[in-house]
Coordinates of C-alpha atoms and ligand atoms in Angstrom, one line a residue:
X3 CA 14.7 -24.3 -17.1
X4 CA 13.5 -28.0 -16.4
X5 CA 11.1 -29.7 -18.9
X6 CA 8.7 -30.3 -15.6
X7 CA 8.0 -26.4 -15.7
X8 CA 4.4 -25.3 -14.8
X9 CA 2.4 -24.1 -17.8
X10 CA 0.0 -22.1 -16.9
X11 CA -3.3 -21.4 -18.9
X12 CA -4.2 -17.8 -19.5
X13 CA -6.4 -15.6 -18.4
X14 CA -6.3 -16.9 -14.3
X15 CA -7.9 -14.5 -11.3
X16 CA -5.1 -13.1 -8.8
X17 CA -5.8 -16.1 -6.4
X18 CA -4.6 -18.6 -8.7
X19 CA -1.8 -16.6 -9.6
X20 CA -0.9 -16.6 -5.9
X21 CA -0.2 -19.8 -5.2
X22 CA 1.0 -21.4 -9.0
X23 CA 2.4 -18.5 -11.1
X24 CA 6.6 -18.3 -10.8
X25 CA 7.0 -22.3 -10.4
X26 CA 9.7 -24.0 -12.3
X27 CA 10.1 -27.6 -11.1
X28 CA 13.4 -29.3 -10.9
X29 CA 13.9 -32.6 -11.9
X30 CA 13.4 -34.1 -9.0
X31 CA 9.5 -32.8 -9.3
X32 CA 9.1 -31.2 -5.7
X33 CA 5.2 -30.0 -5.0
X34 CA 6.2 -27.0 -3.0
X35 CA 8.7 -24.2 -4.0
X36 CA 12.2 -25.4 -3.7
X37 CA 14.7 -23.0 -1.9
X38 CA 18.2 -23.3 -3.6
X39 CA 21.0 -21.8 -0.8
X40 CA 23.7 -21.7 -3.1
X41 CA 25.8 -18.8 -3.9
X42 CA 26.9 -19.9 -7.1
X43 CA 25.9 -22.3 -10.2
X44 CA 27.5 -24.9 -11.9
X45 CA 28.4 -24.6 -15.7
X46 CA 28.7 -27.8 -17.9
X47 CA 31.7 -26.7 -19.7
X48 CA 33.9 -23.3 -20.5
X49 CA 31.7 -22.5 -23.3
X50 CA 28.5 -22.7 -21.6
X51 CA 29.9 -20.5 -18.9
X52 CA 31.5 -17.8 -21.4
X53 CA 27.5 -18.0 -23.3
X54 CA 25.8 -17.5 -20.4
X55 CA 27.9 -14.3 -19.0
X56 CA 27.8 -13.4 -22.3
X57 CA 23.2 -13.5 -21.9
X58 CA 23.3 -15.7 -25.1
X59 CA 22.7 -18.5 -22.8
X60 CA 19.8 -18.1 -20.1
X61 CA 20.7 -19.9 -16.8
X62 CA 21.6 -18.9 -13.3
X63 CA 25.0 -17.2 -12.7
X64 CA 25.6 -15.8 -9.0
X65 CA 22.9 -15.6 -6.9
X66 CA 23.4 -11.6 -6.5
X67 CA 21.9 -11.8 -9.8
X68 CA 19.9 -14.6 -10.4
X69 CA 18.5 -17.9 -7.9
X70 CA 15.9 -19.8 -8.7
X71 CA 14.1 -19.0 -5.6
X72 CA 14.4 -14.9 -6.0
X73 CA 12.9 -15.6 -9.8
X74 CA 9.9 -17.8 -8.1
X75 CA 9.4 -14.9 -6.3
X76 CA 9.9 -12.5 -9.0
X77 CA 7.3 -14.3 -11.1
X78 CA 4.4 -14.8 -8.8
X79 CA 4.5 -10.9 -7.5
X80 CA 4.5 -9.6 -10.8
X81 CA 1.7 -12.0 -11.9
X82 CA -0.7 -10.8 -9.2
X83 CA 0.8 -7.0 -10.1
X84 CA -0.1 -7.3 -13.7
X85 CA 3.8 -6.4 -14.3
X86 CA 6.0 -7.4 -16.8
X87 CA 9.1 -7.9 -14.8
X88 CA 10.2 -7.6 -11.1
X89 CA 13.3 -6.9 -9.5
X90 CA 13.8 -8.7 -5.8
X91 CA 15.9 -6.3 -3.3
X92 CA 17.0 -7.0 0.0
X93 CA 14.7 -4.3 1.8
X94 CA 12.0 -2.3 0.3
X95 CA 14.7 1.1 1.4
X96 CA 16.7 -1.0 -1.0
X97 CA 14.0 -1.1 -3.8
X98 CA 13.8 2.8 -4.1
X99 CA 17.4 2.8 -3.8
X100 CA 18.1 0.7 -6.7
X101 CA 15.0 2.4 -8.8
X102 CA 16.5 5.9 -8.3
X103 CA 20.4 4.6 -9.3
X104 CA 19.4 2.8 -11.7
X105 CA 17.0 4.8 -13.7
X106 CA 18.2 8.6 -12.7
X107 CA 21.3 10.3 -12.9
X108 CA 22.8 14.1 -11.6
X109 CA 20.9 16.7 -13.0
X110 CA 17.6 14.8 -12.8
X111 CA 14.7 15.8 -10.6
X112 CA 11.6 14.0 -8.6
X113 CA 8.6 15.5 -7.7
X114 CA 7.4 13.2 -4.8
X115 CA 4.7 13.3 -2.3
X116 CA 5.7 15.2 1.3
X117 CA 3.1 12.3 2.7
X118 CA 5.7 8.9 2.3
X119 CA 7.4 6.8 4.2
X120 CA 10.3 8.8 6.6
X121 CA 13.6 6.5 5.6
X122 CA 12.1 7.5 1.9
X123 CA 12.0 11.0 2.5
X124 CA 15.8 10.9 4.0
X125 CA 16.8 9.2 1.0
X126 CA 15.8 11.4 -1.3
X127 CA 16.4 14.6 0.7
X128 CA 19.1 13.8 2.4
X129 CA 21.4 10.9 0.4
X130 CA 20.0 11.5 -3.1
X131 CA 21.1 15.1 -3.3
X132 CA 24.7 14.5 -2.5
X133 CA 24.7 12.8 -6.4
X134 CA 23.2 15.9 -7.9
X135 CA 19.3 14.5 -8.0
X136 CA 17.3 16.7 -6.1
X137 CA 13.6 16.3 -5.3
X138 CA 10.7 18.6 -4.4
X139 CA 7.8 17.3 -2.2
X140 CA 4.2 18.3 -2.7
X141 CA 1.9 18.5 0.2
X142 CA -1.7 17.3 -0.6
X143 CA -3.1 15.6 -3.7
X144 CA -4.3 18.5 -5.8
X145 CA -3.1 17.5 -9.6
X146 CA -2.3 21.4 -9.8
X147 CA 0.3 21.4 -6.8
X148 CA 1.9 18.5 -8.5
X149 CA 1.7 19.9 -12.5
X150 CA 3.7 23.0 -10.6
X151 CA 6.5 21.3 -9.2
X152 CA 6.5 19.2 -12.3
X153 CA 10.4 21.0 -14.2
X154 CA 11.6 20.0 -17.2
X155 CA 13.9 17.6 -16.0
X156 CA 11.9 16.1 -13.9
X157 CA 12.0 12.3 -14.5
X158 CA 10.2 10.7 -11.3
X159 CA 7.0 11.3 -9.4
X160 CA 6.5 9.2 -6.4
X161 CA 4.3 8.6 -3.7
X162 CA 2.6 6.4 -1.4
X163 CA -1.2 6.0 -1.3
X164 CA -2.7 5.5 1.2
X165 CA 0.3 7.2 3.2
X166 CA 1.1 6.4 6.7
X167 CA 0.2 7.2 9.4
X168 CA -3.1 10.1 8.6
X169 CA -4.0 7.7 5.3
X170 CA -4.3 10.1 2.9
X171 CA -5.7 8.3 -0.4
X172 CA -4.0 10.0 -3.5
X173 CA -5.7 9.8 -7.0
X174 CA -3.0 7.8 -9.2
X175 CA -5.0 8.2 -12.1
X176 CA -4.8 12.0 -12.1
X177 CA -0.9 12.2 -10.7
X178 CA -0.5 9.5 -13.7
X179 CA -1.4 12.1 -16.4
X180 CA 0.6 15.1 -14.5
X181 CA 3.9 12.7 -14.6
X182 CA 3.6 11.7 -18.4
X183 CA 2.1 15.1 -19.4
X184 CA 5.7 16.4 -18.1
X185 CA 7.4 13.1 -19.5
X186 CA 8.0 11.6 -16.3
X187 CA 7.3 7.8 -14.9
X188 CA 5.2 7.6 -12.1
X189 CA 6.2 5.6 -9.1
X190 CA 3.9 4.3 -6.8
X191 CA 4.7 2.3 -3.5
X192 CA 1.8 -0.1 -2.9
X193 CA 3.1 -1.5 0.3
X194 CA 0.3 -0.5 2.1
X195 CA -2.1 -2.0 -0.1
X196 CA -0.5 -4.7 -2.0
X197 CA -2.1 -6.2 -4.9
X198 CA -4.7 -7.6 -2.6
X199 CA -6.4 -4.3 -2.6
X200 CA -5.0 -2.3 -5.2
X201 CA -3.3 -2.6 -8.6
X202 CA -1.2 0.7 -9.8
X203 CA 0.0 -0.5 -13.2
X204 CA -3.7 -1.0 -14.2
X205 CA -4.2 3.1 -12.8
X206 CA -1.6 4.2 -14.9
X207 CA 1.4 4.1 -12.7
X208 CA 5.0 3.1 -14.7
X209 CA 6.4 1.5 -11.5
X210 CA 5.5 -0.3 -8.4
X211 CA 7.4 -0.3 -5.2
X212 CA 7.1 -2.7 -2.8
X213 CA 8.3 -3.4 0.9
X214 CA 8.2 -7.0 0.8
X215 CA 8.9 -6.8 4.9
X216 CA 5.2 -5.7 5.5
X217 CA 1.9 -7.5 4.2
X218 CA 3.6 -10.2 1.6
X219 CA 5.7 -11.7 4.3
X220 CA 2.7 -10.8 6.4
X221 CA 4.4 -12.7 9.3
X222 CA 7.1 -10.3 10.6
X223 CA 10.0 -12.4 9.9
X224 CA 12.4 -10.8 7.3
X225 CA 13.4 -7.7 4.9
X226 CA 12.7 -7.7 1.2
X227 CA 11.6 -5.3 -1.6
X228 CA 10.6 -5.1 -5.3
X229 CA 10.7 -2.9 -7.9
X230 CA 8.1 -3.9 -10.7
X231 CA 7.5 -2.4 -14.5
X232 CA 7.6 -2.7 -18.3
X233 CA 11.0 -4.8 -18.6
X234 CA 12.3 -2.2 -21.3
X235 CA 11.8 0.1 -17.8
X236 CA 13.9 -2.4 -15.9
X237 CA 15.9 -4.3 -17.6
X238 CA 19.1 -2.1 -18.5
X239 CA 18.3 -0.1 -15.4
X240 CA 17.2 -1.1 -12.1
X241 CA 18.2 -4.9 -12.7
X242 CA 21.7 -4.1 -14.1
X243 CA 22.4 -1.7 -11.3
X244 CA 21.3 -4.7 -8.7
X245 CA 23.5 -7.6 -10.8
X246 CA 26.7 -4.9 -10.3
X247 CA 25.9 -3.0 -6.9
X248 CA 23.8 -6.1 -5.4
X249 CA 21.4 -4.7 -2.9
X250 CA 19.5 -8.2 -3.7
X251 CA 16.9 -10.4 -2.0
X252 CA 18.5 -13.7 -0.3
X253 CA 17.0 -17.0 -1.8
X254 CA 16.0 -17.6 1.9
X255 CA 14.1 -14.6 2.0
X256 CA 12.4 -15.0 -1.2
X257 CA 11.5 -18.7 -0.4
X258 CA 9.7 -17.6 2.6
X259 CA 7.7 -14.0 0.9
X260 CA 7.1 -16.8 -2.2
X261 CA 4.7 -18.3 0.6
X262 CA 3.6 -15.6 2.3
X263 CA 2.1 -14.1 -1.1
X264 CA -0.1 -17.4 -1.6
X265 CA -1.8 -16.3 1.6
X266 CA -2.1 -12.5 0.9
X267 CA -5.6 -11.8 -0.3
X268 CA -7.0 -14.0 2.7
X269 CA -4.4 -12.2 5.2
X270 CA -5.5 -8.5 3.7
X271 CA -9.3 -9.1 2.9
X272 CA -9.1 -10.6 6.9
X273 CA -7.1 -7.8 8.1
X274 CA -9.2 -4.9 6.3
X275 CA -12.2 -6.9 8.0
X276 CA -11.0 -6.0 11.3
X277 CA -9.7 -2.4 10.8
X278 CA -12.9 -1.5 9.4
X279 CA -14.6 -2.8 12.8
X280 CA -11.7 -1.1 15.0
X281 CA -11.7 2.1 13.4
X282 CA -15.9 2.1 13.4
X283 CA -15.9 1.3 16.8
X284 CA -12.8 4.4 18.1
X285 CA -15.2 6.6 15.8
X286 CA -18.1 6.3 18.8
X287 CA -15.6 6.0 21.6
X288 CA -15.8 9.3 23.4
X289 CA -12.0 9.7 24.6
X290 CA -11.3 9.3 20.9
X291 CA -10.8 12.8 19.0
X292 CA -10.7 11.9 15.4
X293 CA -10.2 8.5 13.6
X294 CA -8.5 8.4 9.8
X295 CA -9.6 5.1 8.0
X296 CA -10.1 5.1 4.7
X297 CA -12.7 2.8 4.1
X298 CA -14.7 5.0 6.8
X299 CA -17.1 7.7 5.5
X300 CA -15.7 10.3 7.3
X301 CA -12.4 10.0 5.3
X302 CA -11.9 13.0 3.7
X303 CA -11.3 11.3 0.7
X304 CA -13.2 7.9 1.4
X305 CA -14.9 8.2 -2.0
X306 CA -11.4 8.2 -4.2
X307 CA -10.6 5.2 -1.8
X308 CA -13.5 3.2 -2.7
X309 CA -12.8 4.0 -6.5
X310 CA -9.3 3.0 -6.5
X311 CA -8.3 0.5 -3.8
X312 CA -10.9 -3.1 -3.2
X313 CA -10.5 -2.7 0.7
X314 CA -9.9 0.0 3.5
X315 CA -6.7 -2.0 3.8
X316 CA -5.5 -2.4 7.7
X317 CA -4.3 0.6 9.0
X318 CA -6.3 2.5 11.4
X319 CA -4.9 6.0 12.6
X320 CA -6.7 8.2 15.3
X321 CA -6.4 11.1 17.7
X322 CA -7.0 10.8 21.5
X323 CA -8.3 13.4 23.4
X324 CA -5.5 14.9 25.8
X325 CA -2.2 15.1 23.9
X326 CA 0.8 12.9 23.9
X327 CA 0.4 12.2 27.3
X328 CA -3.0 10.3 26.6
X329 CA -1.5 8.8 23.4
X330 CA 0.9 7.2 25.5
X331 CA -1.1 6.4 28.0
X332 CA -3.1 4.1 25.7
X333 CA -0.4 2.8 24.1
X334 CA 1.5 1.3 27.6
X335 CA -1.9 -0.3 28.9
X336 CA -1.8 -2.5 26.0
X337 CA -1.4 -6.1 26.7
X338 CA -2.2 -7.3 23.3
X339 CA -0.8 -5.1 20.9
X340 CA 3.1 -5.1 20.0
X341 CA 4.9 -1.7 20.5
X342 CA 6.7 -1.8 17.7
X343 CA 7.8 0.1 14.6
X344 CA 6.5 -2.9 12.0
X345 CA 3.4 -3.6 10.3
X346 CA 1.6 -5.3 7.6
X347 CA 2.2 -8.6 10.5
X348 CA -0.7 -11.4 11.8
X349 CA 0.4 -9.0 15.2
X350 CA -1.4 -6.4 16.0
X351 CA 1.5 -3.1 15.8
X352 CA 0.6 0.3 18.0
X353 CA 2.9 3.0 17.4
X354 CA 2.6 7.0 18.0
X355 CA 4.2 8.0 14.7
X356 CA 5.2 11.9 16.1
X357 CA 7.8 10.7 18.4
X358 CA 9.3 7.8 16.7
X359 CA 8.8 6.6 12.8
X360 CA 7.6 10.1 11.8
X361 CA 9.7 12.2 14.6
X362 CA 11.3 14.6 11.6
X363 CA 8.1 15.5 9.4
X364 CA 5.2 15.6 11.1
X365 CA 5.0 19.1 12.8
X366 CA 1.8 19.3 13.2
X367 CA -0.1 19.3 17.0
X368 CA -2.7 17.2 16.6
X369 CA -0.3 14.1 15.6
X370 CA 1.3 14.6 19.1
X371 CA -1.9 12.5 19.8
X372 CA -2.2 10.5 16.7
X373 CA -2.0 6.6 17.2
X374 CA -1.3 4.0 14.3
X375 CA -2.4 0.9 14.6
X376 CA -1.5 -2.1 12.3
X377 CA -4.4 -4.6 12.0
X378 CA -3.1 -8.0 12.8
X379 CA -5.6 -11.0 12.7
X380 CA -6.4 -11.5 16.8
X381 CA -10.0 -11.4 16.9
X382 CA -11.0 -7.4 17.0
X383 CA -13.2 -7.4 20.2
X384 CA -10.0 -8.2 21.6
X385 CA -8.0 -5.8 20.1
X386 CA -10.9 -3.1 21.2
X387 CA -10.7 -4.5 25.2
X388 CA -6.8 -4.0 25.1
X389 CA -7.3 -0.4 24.1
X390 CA -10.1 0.2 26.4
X391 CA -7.2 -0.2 29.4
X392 CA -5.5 3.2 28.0
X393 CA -8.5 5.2 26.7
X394 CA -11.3 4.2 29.7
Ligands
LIG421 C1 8.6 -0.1 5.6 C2 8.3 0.7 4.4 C3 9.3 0.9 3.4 C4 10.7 0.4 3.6 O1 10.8 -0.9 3.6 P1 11.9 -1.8 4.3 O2 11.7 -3.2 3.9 O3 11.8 -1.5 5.8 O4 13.2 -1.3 3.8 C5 9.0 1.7 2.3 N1 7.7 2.2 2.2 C6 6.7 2.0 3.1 C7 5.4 2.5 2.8 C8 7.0 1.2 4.2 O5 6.0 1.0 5.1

């Protein structure tokens, strides 16, 4: 810790928090966020180095465990969370990685959502059960599917809201209760809204998951994850497992999602501006089948949306009419859009989630001509002329 460190007065609004929480000047006083590429730090003498491995000393160490840059990082997104402490990972696959290790153990079960991200549910399903942790996935948001999965040692509930691609809003309040009424900790992965638009800790949620890769780099240009709580949650858990397994966020990494989170709200609020305008406008075209935006009325659960999350956030899903064929068809006429797996980028993403990110779960017909687009920030009219080409 320098003597030049920030002090910052309480009580300041999430945009503040943006761009000045998590700074701790060096002393050579640098405006901007310094990025420290070092592996390893320096120790004045023997005794300081035993007291610090010790924790009776606070300093750095290693950087798999603690950099200067990663703690910037780790300061500012728990600020705008509302969380006590944050743990940086190298991806946000990583993040739910180090949450389950470190906090679960064989025997233990998870209730999660069947509506999450598809590496997530191979994880779980697939890698998880191999350690004796097995999880059962609920379709749909009724409290009472969820209360009967809920066993006795059950320790996790988890889900995504709202969950890619169909956007299904799910009520964190509610699933909050059914996770501490059976003593479990609710997880909740707010990649798709970020803090921007929607604050779990404040619903009642025990733990936030974050894919840093999406909206707070918001620029498309490397991994990183969080996992963010209570630190009597973390701390001995998810942060000791990281400091001896080291799935960890790279100073480089951090440095660059440190200034991607001072432009979030702007990115989002811009973003959510243009979905909402997309998604209105697919809603009249007449090739268009069905559009799932959540900020739209005709979202089943539009109402819960408005309740829990600030925006419609930026991801637009919809249904041509015509099958995969068509789906494709207006996918490879676009000239704008990226064909790309990504999201939560300035660029525009298309995808058509039942033959590549969501190939193993989604079963159902009508996704065969579901679409999902990622709201960048090129000028919607434009983004509504490139996919006229495909839909006529
Ligand atoms: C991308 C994504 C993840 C995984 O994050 P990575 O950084 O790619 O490992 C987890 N959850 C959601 C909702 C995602 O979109």
């Amino acid at each position: 810790m320098s003597d030049t460190r920030n002090i910052l007065p309480p009580g300041l609004q999430a945009e503040t928090l943006a761009v000045r929480a998590g700074i701790d000047r060096s002393h050579h006083g640098e405006h901007t966020e310094a990025l420290f590429l070092t592996s390893s730090f320096v120790f004045p003498n023997a005794h300081e180095a035993a007291e610090r491995f010790q924790g009776r000393s606070p300093g750095n160490i290693y950087s798999r465990f603690t950099n200067p840059t990663v703690t910037a990082f780790e300061e500012r997104l728990a600020a705008m969370e509302g969380a006590e402490m944050c743990v940086a990972t190298a991806s946000g696959m990583a993040a739910i990685l180090s949450m389950c290790l470190g906090m679960l153990k064989s025997g233990d079960h998870i209730v999660s959502s069947g509506s999450i991200f598809g590496s997530t549910v191979n994880l779980f399903a697939k890698w998880l059960t191999r350690y004796g942790i097995e999880t059962s996935f609920v379709a749909g948001g009724d409290p009472a599917a969820w209360r009967a999965a809920m066993r006795p040692s059950t320790r996790l509930v988890y889900l995504e809201t709202p969950s890619n691609p169909l956007t299904e809003v799910f009520d964190i309040a509610a699933l909050a209760t059914v996770a501490h009424d059976g003593g479990a900790l609710l997880a909740v992965d707010n990649c798709f809204c970020t803090p921007a638009l929607q604050k779990p800790l404040d619903l009642g949620a025990d733990l936030i998951i974050h894919s840093a890769t999406k909206y707070l780099d918001g620029q498309g240009r490397v991994l990183g994850g969080a996992v963010l709580g209570a630190r009597a949650l973390l701390q001995d858990t998810v942060y000791q497992f990281l400091r001896t397994a080291g799935p960890s966020m790279s100073a480089f990494n951090a440095w660059l999602v440190l200034k991607g989170l001072e432009t979030l709200k702007v990115r989002v609020d811009a973003q959510s501006a243009g979905a909402l305008q997309v998604a209105r406008w697919l809603e009249s075209h007449p090739a268009v089948e069905r559009v799932w935006y959540p900020g739209l009325p005709s979202h089943p659960q539009h109402a819960l949306a408005m309740r829990q999350q600030r925006l419609g956030g930026a991801i637009v899903s919809f249904e041509v009419k015509g099958g995969r064929e068509a789906a494709w068809r207006v996918i490879d006429s676009t000239q704008v859009c990226s064909i790309t797996a990504n999201l939560g980028d300035t660029k525009t993403t298309i995808t058509h989630p039942a033959t590549t990110t969501h190939g193993r779960i989604s079963a159902e017909e009508r996704a065969a001509a579901g679409i999902t687009e990622g709201l960048g920030l090129e000028a919607p009219e434009d983004l509504q002329d490139d996919l006229v080409r495909g839909l006529g």
